[in-house]
Short mmCIF file of C-alpha atoms and ligand atoms in Angstrom, two decimals:
data_model
loop_
_atom_site.label_atom_id
_atom_site.label_comp_id
_atom_site.label_asym_id
_atom_site.label_seq_id
_atom_site.Cartn_x
_atom_site.Cartn_y
_atom_site.Cartn_z
CA UNK M 299 0.47 0.56 0.26
CA UNK M 300 1.06 3.91 -0.59
CA UNK M 301 1.29 6.18 2.04
CA UNK M 302 -0.73 8.83 1.40
CA UNK M 303 1.61 12.22 2.09
CA UNK M 304 -0.20 15.73 2.28
CA UNK M 305 3.07 18.44 1.44
CA UNK M 306 2.36 22.11 2.41
CA UNK M 307 5.43 24.00 0.82
CA UNK M 308 4.40 27.04 2.42
CA UNK M 309 5.71 30.50 2.89
CA UNK M 310 9.76 32.11 2.51
CA UNK M 311 12.43 29.50 2.98
CA UNK M 312 9.68 27.25 2.96
CA UNK M 313 9.44 25.63 -0.52
CA UNK M 314 13.14 24.96 -0.94
CA UNK M 315 13.75 23.18 2.25
CA UNK M 316 10.93 20.75 1.63
CA UNK M 317 12.13 20.64 -2.93
CA UNK M 318 15.22 18.93 -1.59
CA UNK M 319 13.82 16.90 0.83
CA UNK M 320 11.09 15.60 -1.00
CA UNK M 321 13.65 14.68 -3.77
CA UNK M 322 15.51 13.19 -1.02
CA UNK M 323 12.75 10.49 0.00
CA UNK M 324 11.03 9.82 -4.31
CA UNK M 325 15.48 8.37 -4.05
CA UNK M 326 14.23 5.84 -2.10
CA UNK M 327 12.35 4.46 -5.05
CA UNK M 328 9.09 3.77 -2.59
CA UNK M 329 5.60 3.34 -2.66
CA UNK M 330 4.59 6.40 -1.68
CA UNK M 331 2.08 9.83 -3.34
CA UNK M 332 2.47 13.23 -2.04
CA UNK M 333 -0.28 15.29 -2.55
CA UNK M 334 0.61 19.01 -2.32
CA UNK M 335 -1.64 21.82 -0.95
CA UNK M 336 -0.91 25.41 -1.83
CA UNK M 337 -1.65 26.22 1.68
CA UNK M 338 0.00 29.80 3.33
CA UNK M 339 0.22 33.98 2.97
CA UNK M 340 -0.22 33.41 -1.06
CA UNK M 341 -3.63 31.30 0.24
CA UNK M 342 -4.67 34.25 2.46
CA UNK M 343 -4.13 37.30 -0.51
CA UNK M 344 -6.13 35.08 -2.69
CA UNK M 345 -9.07 32.52 -1.06
CA UNK M 346 -9.08 35.18 2.84
CA UNK M 347 -7.79 32.74 5.01
CA UNK M 348 -4.48 30.58 5.24
CA UNK M 349 -6.22 27.51 4.90
CA UNK M 350 -9.26 25.90 2.36
CA UNK M 351 -12.44 25.02 5.48
CA UNK M 352 -12.16 21.47 4.43
CA UNK M 353 -8.21 21.06 5.17
CA UNK M 354 -8.50 19.14 8.14
CA UNK M 355 -10.40 16.71 6.77
CA UNK M 356 -8.22 16.55 4.02
CA UNK M 357 -4.95 15.92 6.21
CA UNK M 358 -7.79 13.29 8.33
CA UNK M 359 -6.54 11.43 4.82
CA UNK M 360 -3.22 12.03 4.79
CA UNK M 361 -0.80 8.59 6.70
CA UNK M 362 1.70 11.68 7.12
CA UNK M 363 2.05 15.95 6.43
CA UNK M 364 4.75 17.38 5.69
CA UNK M 365 5.19 20.74 5.85
CA UNK M 366 7.70 23.71 5.05
CA UNK M 367 7.17 27.22 6.85
CA UNK M 368 4.32 29.20 7.08
CA UNK M 369 4.96 33.74 7.69
CA UNK M 370 5.09 36.19 5.20
CA UNK M 371 5.76 40.12 6.68
CA UNK M 372 2.23 40.91 4.63
CA UNK M 373 0.35 38.54 6.77
CA UNK M 374 0.29 39.49 11.18
CA UNK M 375 2.69 36.98 11.93
CA UNK M 376 -0.79 35.60 14.90
CA UNK M 377 -3.30 35.48 11.70
CA UNK M 378 -0.97 33.30 9.37
CA UNK M 379 0.68 30.70 12.28
CA UNK M 380 -3.14 30.38 14.30
CA UNK M 381 -3.97 30.04 9.94
CA UNK M 382 -2.26 26.74 9.36
CA UNK M 383 0.28 25.15 12.09
CA UNK M 384 -1.00 25.93 15.76
CA UNK M 385 -4.99 25.30 14.03
CA UNK M 386 -3.85 21.92 12.66
CA UNK M 387 -1.98 21.04 16.06
CA UNK M 388 -4.44 21.77 18.16
CA UNK M 389 -6.93 19.90 16.06
CA UNK M 390 -5.86 17.38 15.29
CA UNK M 391 -4.44 16.67 18.98
CA UNK M 392 -1.00 15.95 17.94
CA UNK M 393 0.13 16.44 21.43
CA UNK M 394 3.89 15.91 21.46
CA UNK M 395 6.07 17.69 19.55
CA UNK M 396 9.49 15.45 19.51
CA UNK M 397 12.51 17.81 18.76
CA UNK M 398 16.11 15.60 18.40
CA UNK M 399 18.33 18.24 18.81
CA UNK M 400 22.51 16.49 17.77
CA UNK M 401 25.07 17.70 16.82
CA UNK M 402 26.24 16.43 13.75
CA UNK M 403 29.59 15.33 12.59
CA UNK M 404 31.15 17.93 9.89
CA UNK M 405 29.14 20.76 11.09
CA UNK M 406 30.72 23.11 13.47
CA UNK M 407 29.30 23.81 17.42
CA UNK M 408 28.84 27.76 18.35
CA UNK M 409 29.91 26.03 21.91
CA UNK M 410 33.87 26.08 22.29
CA UNK M 411 35.41 23.16 23.07
CA UNK M 412 32.16 20.83 21.80
CA UNK M 413 31.84 18.37 19.64
CA UNK M 414 28.73 15.51 18.44
CA UNK M 415 29.61 13.21 21.78
CA UNK M 416 29.06 16.52 23.77
CA UNK M 417 25.45 17.34 22.11
CA UNK M 418 22.57 14.53 21.96
CA UNK M 419 19.64 16.42 22.77
CA UNK M 420 15.07 15.08 22.56
CA UNK M 421 13.18 17.75 23.92
CA UNK M 422 9.98 16.55 24.12
CA UNK M 423 7.25 19.64 23.34
CA UNK M 424 3.35 19.54 24.52
CA UNK M 425 1.87 20.72 21.67
CA UNK M 426 -1.64 21.63 22.24
CA UNK M 427 -2.26 23.63 25.38
CA UNK M 428 -0.34 25.43 28.11
CA UNK M 429 1.02 28.68 26.99
CA UNK M 430 0.03 29.02 23.19
CA UNK M 431 -4.42 27.55 24.67
CA UNK M 432 -5.93 30.49 22.13
CA UNK M 433 -7.71 31.79 25.29
CA UNK M 434 -7.47 35.02 26.12
CA UNK M 435 -9.77 37.96 24.91
CA UNK M 436 -8.59 42.31 24.48
CA UNK M 437 -10.46 44.65 24.96
CA UNK M 438 -11.42 48.21 25.59
CA UNK M 439 -8.83 48.52 22.56
CA UNK M 440 -7.08 52.07 21.68
CA UNK M 441 -7.78 53.54 24.68
CA UNK M 442 -6.10 54.32 28.21
CA UNK M 443 -7.40 51.23 29.42
CA UNK M 444 -6.65 48.97 27.10
CA UNK M 445 -6.18 45.27 28.13
CA UNK M 446 -5.38 42.33 27.41
CA UNK M 447 -4.75 38.47 28.77
CA UNK M 448 -3.06 35.63 27.72
CA UNK M 449 -4.55 32.71 30.07
CA UNK M 450 -1.59 28.93 29.92
CA UNK M 451 -3.79 26.12 30.31
CA UNK M 452 -2.31 22.84 31.42
CA UNK M 453 -4.03 19.79 32.28
CA UNK M 454 -4.02 16.98 33.64
CA UNK M 455 -4.72 15.23 30.74
CA UNK M 456 -2.24 16.68 28.82
CA UNK M 457 0.33 16.46 31.33
CA UNK M 458 0.27 12.78 32.07
CA UNK M 459 0.00 12.25 28.90
CA UNK M 460 3.40 14.04 27.60
CA UNK M 461 4.85 13.66 29.99
CA UNK M 462 4.41 9.43 30.60
CA UNK M 463 5.20 9.39 27.32
CA UNK M 464 8.50 11.28 27.28
CA UNK M 465 9.55 8.61 30.54
CA UNK M 466 8.93 6.31 28.13
CA UNK M 467 11.47 7.76 25.62
CA UNK M 468 14.48 8.53 27.72
CA UNK M 469 14.08 4.49 28.84
CA UNK M 470 14.77 3.62 25.19
CA UNK M 471 18.24 6.09 25.50
CA UNK M 472 20.08 7.42 28.38
CA UNK M 473 17.65 7.07 30.52
CA UNK M 474 17.80 10.45 32.37
CA UNK M 475 14.82 12.79 32.63
CA UNK M 476 13.88 16.59 32.72
CA UNK M 477 11.72 18.46 33.11
CA UNK M 478 11.97 22.73 32.74
CA UNK M 479 8.80 24.25 34.59
CA UNK M 480 8.76 27.70 35.84
CA UNK M 481 6.87 26.48 39.72
CA UNK M 482 9.22 28.89 41.91
CA UNK M 483 7.37 32.05 40.48
CA UNK M 484 4.36 30.85 38.61
CA UNK M 485 1.97 28.68 41.42
CA UNK M 486 -0.51 27.01 39.99
CA UNK M 487 -0.27 25.29 36.18
CA UNK M 488 3.61 24.52 36.42
CA UNK M 489 2.78 23.13 39.90
CA UNK M 490 0.82 21.43 38.74
CA UNK M 491 2.83 19.98 36.24
CA UNK M 492 5.59 19.12 38.54
CA UNK M 493 3.55 16.68 40.97
CA UNK M 494 2.69 14.84 38.06
CA UNK M 495 5.96 14.95 37.27
CA UNK M 496 6.60 12.98 40.59
CA UNK M 497 3.57 10.69 40.05
CA UNK M 498 4.96 9.17 36.99
CA UNK M 499 7.79 9.10 37.87
CA UNK M 500 6.38 6.20 39.73
CA UNK M 501 6.01 3.72 36.91
CA UNK M 502 10.25 4.42 35.52
CA UNK M 503 12.27 3.15 38.27
CA UNK M 504 14.18 2.34 35.73
CA UNK M 505 14.92 6.19 35.11
CA UNK M 506 16.57 9.18 36.58
CA UNK M 507 14.35 11.97 36.47
CA UNK M 508 14.98 15.54 37.52
CA UNK M 509 13.02 18.39 38.22
CA UNK M 510 15.15 22.01 36.88
CA UNK M 511 14.13 25.56 36.92
CA UNK M 512 13.82 26.56 32.77
CA UNK M 513 16.67 30.14 33.23
CA UNK M 514 18.89 27.28 35.19
CA UNK M 515 17.87 25.03 32.22
CA UNK M 516 18.87 27.89 29.50
CA UNK M 517 21.99 28.74 30.93
CA UNK M 518 23.06 24.58 31.18
CA UNK M 519 22.33 23.60 27.71
CA UNK M 520 24.82 26.01 27.21
CA UNK M 521 27.23 25.27 29.87
CA UNK M 522 26.72 21.59 30.13
CA UNK M 523 24.67 19.57 27.39
CA UNK M 524 26.29 16.25 27.65
CA UNK M 525 24.25 16.15 31.08
CA UNK M 526 21.26 16.21 28.86
CA UNK M 527 19.88 13.49 27.55
CA UNK M 528 15.65 13.70 26.74
CA UNK M 529 13.73 16.80 27.90
CA UNK M 530 10.40 17.73 28.51
CA UNK M 531 8.68 20.98 28.49
CA UNK M 532 5.73 23.20 28.25
CA UNK M 533 4.80 24.21 24.26
CA UNK M 534 6.44 28.42 25.03
CA UNK M 535 9.30 27.15 27.75
CA UNK M 536 9.73 23.42 24.84
CA UNK M 537 9.52 26.30 21.74
CA UNK M 538 12.06 28.93 23.12
CA UNK M 539 14.59 26.54 24.62
CA UNK M 540 14.63 24.29 21.02
CA UNK M 541 15.77 27.84 19.10
CA UNK M 542 18.76 27.69 21.54
CA UNK M 543 19.01 23.47 21.13
CA UNK M 544 19.09 24.23 17.34
CA UNK M 545 21.54 27.18 17.99
CA UNK M 546 23.54 24.91 19.08
CA UNK M 547 23.27 21.72 17.31
CA UNK M 548 24.39 23.59 13.86
CA UNK M 549 21.71 26.43 13.31
CA UNK M 550 18.86 26.54 13.25
CA UNK M 551 18.52 25.31 9.89
CA UNK M 552 19.83 21.93 11.05
CA UNK M 553 16.87 20.62 13.37
CA UNK M 554 13.84 18.41 13.07
CA UNK M 555 10.30 18.35 15.36
CA UNK M 556 7.69 16.00 14.26
CA UNK M 557 4.28 16.83 15.85
CA UNK M 558 2.34 12.90 17.01
CA UNK M 559 -0.11 11.72 18.68
CA UNK M 560 0.84 8.32 20.46
CA UNK M 561 -1.43 5.44 19.50
CA UNK M 562 -3.55 7.76 17.83
CA UNK M 563 -4.53 7.38 13.91
CA UNK M 564 -3.71 11.76 13.32
CA UNK M 565 -1.25 11.99 10.25
CA UNK M 566 1.33 13.59 11.74
CA UNK M 567 3.25 16.99 11.20
CA UNK M 568 7.00 17.06 9.75
CA UNK M 569 9.10 19.94 9.47
CA UNK M 570 11.66 22.30 10.28
CA UNK M 571 11.58 23.91 13.77
CA UNK M 572 12.53 27.09 11.11
CA UNK M 573 10.43 29.11 10.25
CA UNK M 574 10.08 31.26 6.67
CA UNK M 575 12.74 32.62 6.88
CA UNK M 576 12.91 36.16 4.69
CA UNK M 577 15.42 37.76 4.68
CA UNK M 578 17.27 34.17 3.14
CA UNK M 579 14.22 33.17 0.90
CA UNK M 580 14.77 33.41 -3.20
CA UNK M 581 17.84 32.79 -2.71
CA UNK M 582 18.66 29.81 -2.64
CA UNK M 583 20.61 29.30 0.80
CA UNK M 584 18.63 27.67 2.97
CA UNK M 585 19.90 24.88 4.56
CA UNK M 586 17.74 22.42 3.31
CA UNK M 587 19.32 19.72 6.79
CA UNK M 588 15.67 20.22 9.38
CA UNK M 589 13.74 19.91 6.64
CA UNK M 590 15.15 16.12 5.14
CA UNK M 591 15.41 14.90 9.40
CA UNK M 592 12.17 15.76 9.06
CA UNK M 593 11.02 13.99 6.48
CA UNK M 594 13.55 10.74 8.07
CA UNK M 595 11.36 11.08 10.76
CA UNK M 596 8.11 10.86 8.65
CA UNK M 597 9.71 7.67 7.03
CA UNK M 598 10.23 6.15 10.77
CA UNK M 599 6.65 7.00 10.70
CA UNK M 600 5.35 6.06 8.26
CA UNK M 601 6.69 2.10 9.56
CA UNK M 602 9.13 2.66 6.90
CA UNK M 603 12.53 3.09 10.24
CA UNK M 604 15.13 1.37 6.67
CA UNK M 605 14.05 4.29 4.41
CA UNK M 606 14.14 6.48 7.51
CA UNK M 607 17.71 5.46 8.84
CA UNK M 608 18.97 5.71 5.12
CA UNK M 609 17.86 9.29 5.00
CA UNK M 610 19.10 10.42 8.13
CA UNK M 611 22.85 8.06 7.21
CA UNK M 612 22.70 9.84 3.74
CA UNK M 613 22.92 13.16 5.88
CA UNK M 614 25.51 12.10 8.21
CA UNK M 615 27.11 11.74 4.76
CA UNK M 616 27.24 14.98 4.07
CA UNK M 617 28.56 16.85 6.45
CA UNK M 618 30.90 15.08 7.24
CA UNK M 619 32.25 15.90 4.24
CA UNK M 620 30.93 19.79 4.92
CA UNK M 621 29.14 20.01 2.33
CA UNK M 622 27.40 22.72 3.29
CA UNK M 623 25.56 26.05 3.22
CA UNK M 624 26.14 28.93 4.66
CA UNK M 625 24.84 28.86 7.96
CA UNK M 626 27.28 26.29 8.93
CA UNK M 627 29.89 27.42 7.74
CA UNK M 628 29.99 26.47 3.67
CA UNK M 629 29.28 27.48 -0.41
CA UNK M 630 26.62 24.96 -1.22
CA UNK M 631 23.58 25.96 -1.87
CA UNK M 632 20.64 24.04 -0.99
CA UNK M 633 19.96 22.37 -4.39
CA UNK M 634 23.54 20.93 -3.75
CA UNK M 635 23.10 19.50 -0.45
CA UNK M 636 19.54 18.65 -1.43
CA UNK M 637 21.61 16.24 -4.64
CA UNK M 638 24.41 14.90 -2.33
CA UNK M 639 22.01 13.81 0.68
CA UNK M 640 20.28 12.52 -2.65
CA UNK M 641 23.41 11.10 -4.44
CA UNK M 642 23.98 9.35 -1.26
CA UNK M 643 20.66 7.50 -1.28
CA UNK M 644 20.54 6.56 -4.58
CA UNK M 645 23.86 4.73 -3.87
CA UNK M 646 22.96 3.00 -0.31
CA UNK M 647 19.82 1.23 -1.78
CA UNK M 648 21.82 -0.22 -4.81
CA UNK M 649 23.80 -1.17 -2.58
CA UNK M 650 21.46 -3.76 -0.25
CA UNK M 651 21.69 -7.24 -1.43
P1 NAD J 1162 14.04 32.13 11.43
O1 NAD J 1162 13.18 30.88 12.31
O2 NAD J 1162 12.90 32.46 9.78
O3 NAD J 1162 14.77 32.51 10.67
C1 NAD J 1162 15.54 32.94 11.77
C2 NAD J 1162 17.34 32.78 11.54
O4 NAD J 1162 17.21 32.31 11.11
C3 NAD J 1162 17.04 33.98 10.45
O5 NAD J 1162 18.23 34.47 10.15
C4 NAD J 1162 17.21 32.63 9.39
O6 NAD J 1162 17.45 32.64 7.82
C5 NAD J 1162 18.34 32.09 9.28
N1 NAD J 1162 17.46 29.91 9.62
C6 NAD J 1162 15.89 29.84 9.75
N2 NAD J 1162 16.54 28.61 8.94
C7 NAD J 1162 17.14 29.22 7.66
C8 NAD J 1162 17.69 27.49 7.21
N3 NAD J 1162 17.34 26.49 6.79
N4 NAD J 1162 18.62 27.87 6.83
C9 NAD J 1162 19.54 28.73 6.92
N5 NAD J 1162 19.05 29.57 8.20
C10 NAD J 1162 18.35 29.73 8.58
O7 NAD J 1162 12.70 32.29 12.46
P2 NAD J 1162 11.79 34.30 12.49
O8 NAD J 1162 12.63 35.40 10.86
O9 NAD J 1162 11.79 34.82 13.46
O10 NAD J 1162 10.43 34.04 11.99
C11 NAD J 1162 9.78 33.80 10.08
C12 NAD J 1162 8.99 34.37 10.22
O11 NAD J 1162 8.64 32.43 10.29
C13 NAD J 1162 8.22 34.53 11.04
O12 NAD J 1162 6.41 34.88 10.42
C14 NAD J 1162 7.99 33.04 11.86
O13 NAD J 1162 6.22 33.61 12.70
C15 NAD J 1162 7.29 31.97 11.57
N6 NAD J 1162 7.40 30.99 11.65
C16 NAD J 1162 7.12 30.00 11.04
C17 NAD J 1162 7.61 29.12 11.74
C18 NAD J 1162 6.46 27.54 11.25
O14 NAD J 1162 5.86 27.15 10.24
N7 NAD J 1162 7.01 26.11 11.64
C19 NAD J 1162 8.52 27.87 12.18
C20 NAD J 1162 9.52 29.46 13.40
C21 NAD J 1162 9.16 31.45 12.47
C1 IPM J 1163 7.84 26.12 16.05
C2 IPM J 1163 7.73 27.43 15.64
C3 IPM J 1163 6.48 27.58 15.93
C4 IPM J 1163 5.31 27.95 17.70
C5 IPM J 1163 5.89 29.04 15.91
C6 IPM J 1163 5.65 29.75 14.19
C7 IPM J 1163 4.12 29.27 15.46
O1 IPM J 1163 8.42 27.92 16.79
O2 IPM J 1163 6.77 25.45 15.41
O3 IPM J 1163 9.01 25.87 16.87
O4 IPM J 1163 6.11 28.45 18.60
O5 IPM J 1163 4.71 26.70 18.29
MN1 MN J 1164 9.56 28.04 17.85
#
């Protein structure tokens, strides 16, 4: 049976990096059909919405969604992002956002004296509520008394399913789980979060769990990334930490993510961590590594683990060879990197018995 993948290239560098990841996947020769969906800012200008009204049904009809990036200076960011990615994460209830952070050999690390052996973290981000619940409002617009409320929402159910999944992932890795909150200043949501972590920990005697304050964690990621294995955190905290993580693994262009709902049949959404990067869009220099890595995560999710590993090995080989875009110190174009990874994939596939 063919895998059905909905492809949303999106805005800015989204289409540029997605094209390369798609070429790499196509080089595998798997039974896989793409449905290209022209959603994003151009769609908004034409139809008044970022995606059509029946978008979620369209996506549910696929096995996975592969997304570039959304965001264009011509559309207010909160409209653009709530019109696509945030809506999709919430409505498909894709409650876990998995963001691996590994420094690949050949990619320069901005931390002095650190190399690939020091950087192998997995961020498990709450993806449907918390600071991104979308609850709030504004009143008395334009008056002196204008007020805006942005309410965080934390539910036991959502924290518990996420934290349990993070424990399972830690158990399958180095056995260390770090939970980051800010339960000294915020007295309700993060305190509930900490309590749930303590409760779920009882089921995982083999995992060493620690609770840290998110501000201290940010410093520790820079000082001692090797002490971190799996990190679980709320929607906003993990959003911020994973841009820091991306920088540590060589830059925004390197970072990959998977939005998933383990145990459900909702299609996962796979996307690089970076945005539409309007500052470099159209120049052909965007780093496609994060998009290609996200494609590897997607293949694994589709039950094509071997293909996913082949894509990762090919990406690693290209990085080791020093074929990189300017953000990682190279002089290659987006296309050169895509070509390089696709060539490695083809030779790996043809060498198979
Ligand atoms: P960004 O990630 O787009 O860019 C931040 C910096 O990183 C820029 O200097 C950019 O040039 C660089 N960069 C990003 N990706 C790169 C790549 N692949 N190769 C080389 N350099 C890369 O973040 P931003 O500038 O804060 O946001 C731009 C727009 O993207 C905004 O509209 C924002 O809301 C949106 N955004 C969308 C997503 C998404 O759709 N998933 C994610 C983040 C930001
Ligand atoms: C990300 C992005 C999004 C987020 C934005 C674009 C809404 O920054 O996927 O990390 O904050 O989740
Ligand atoms: Mn982000």
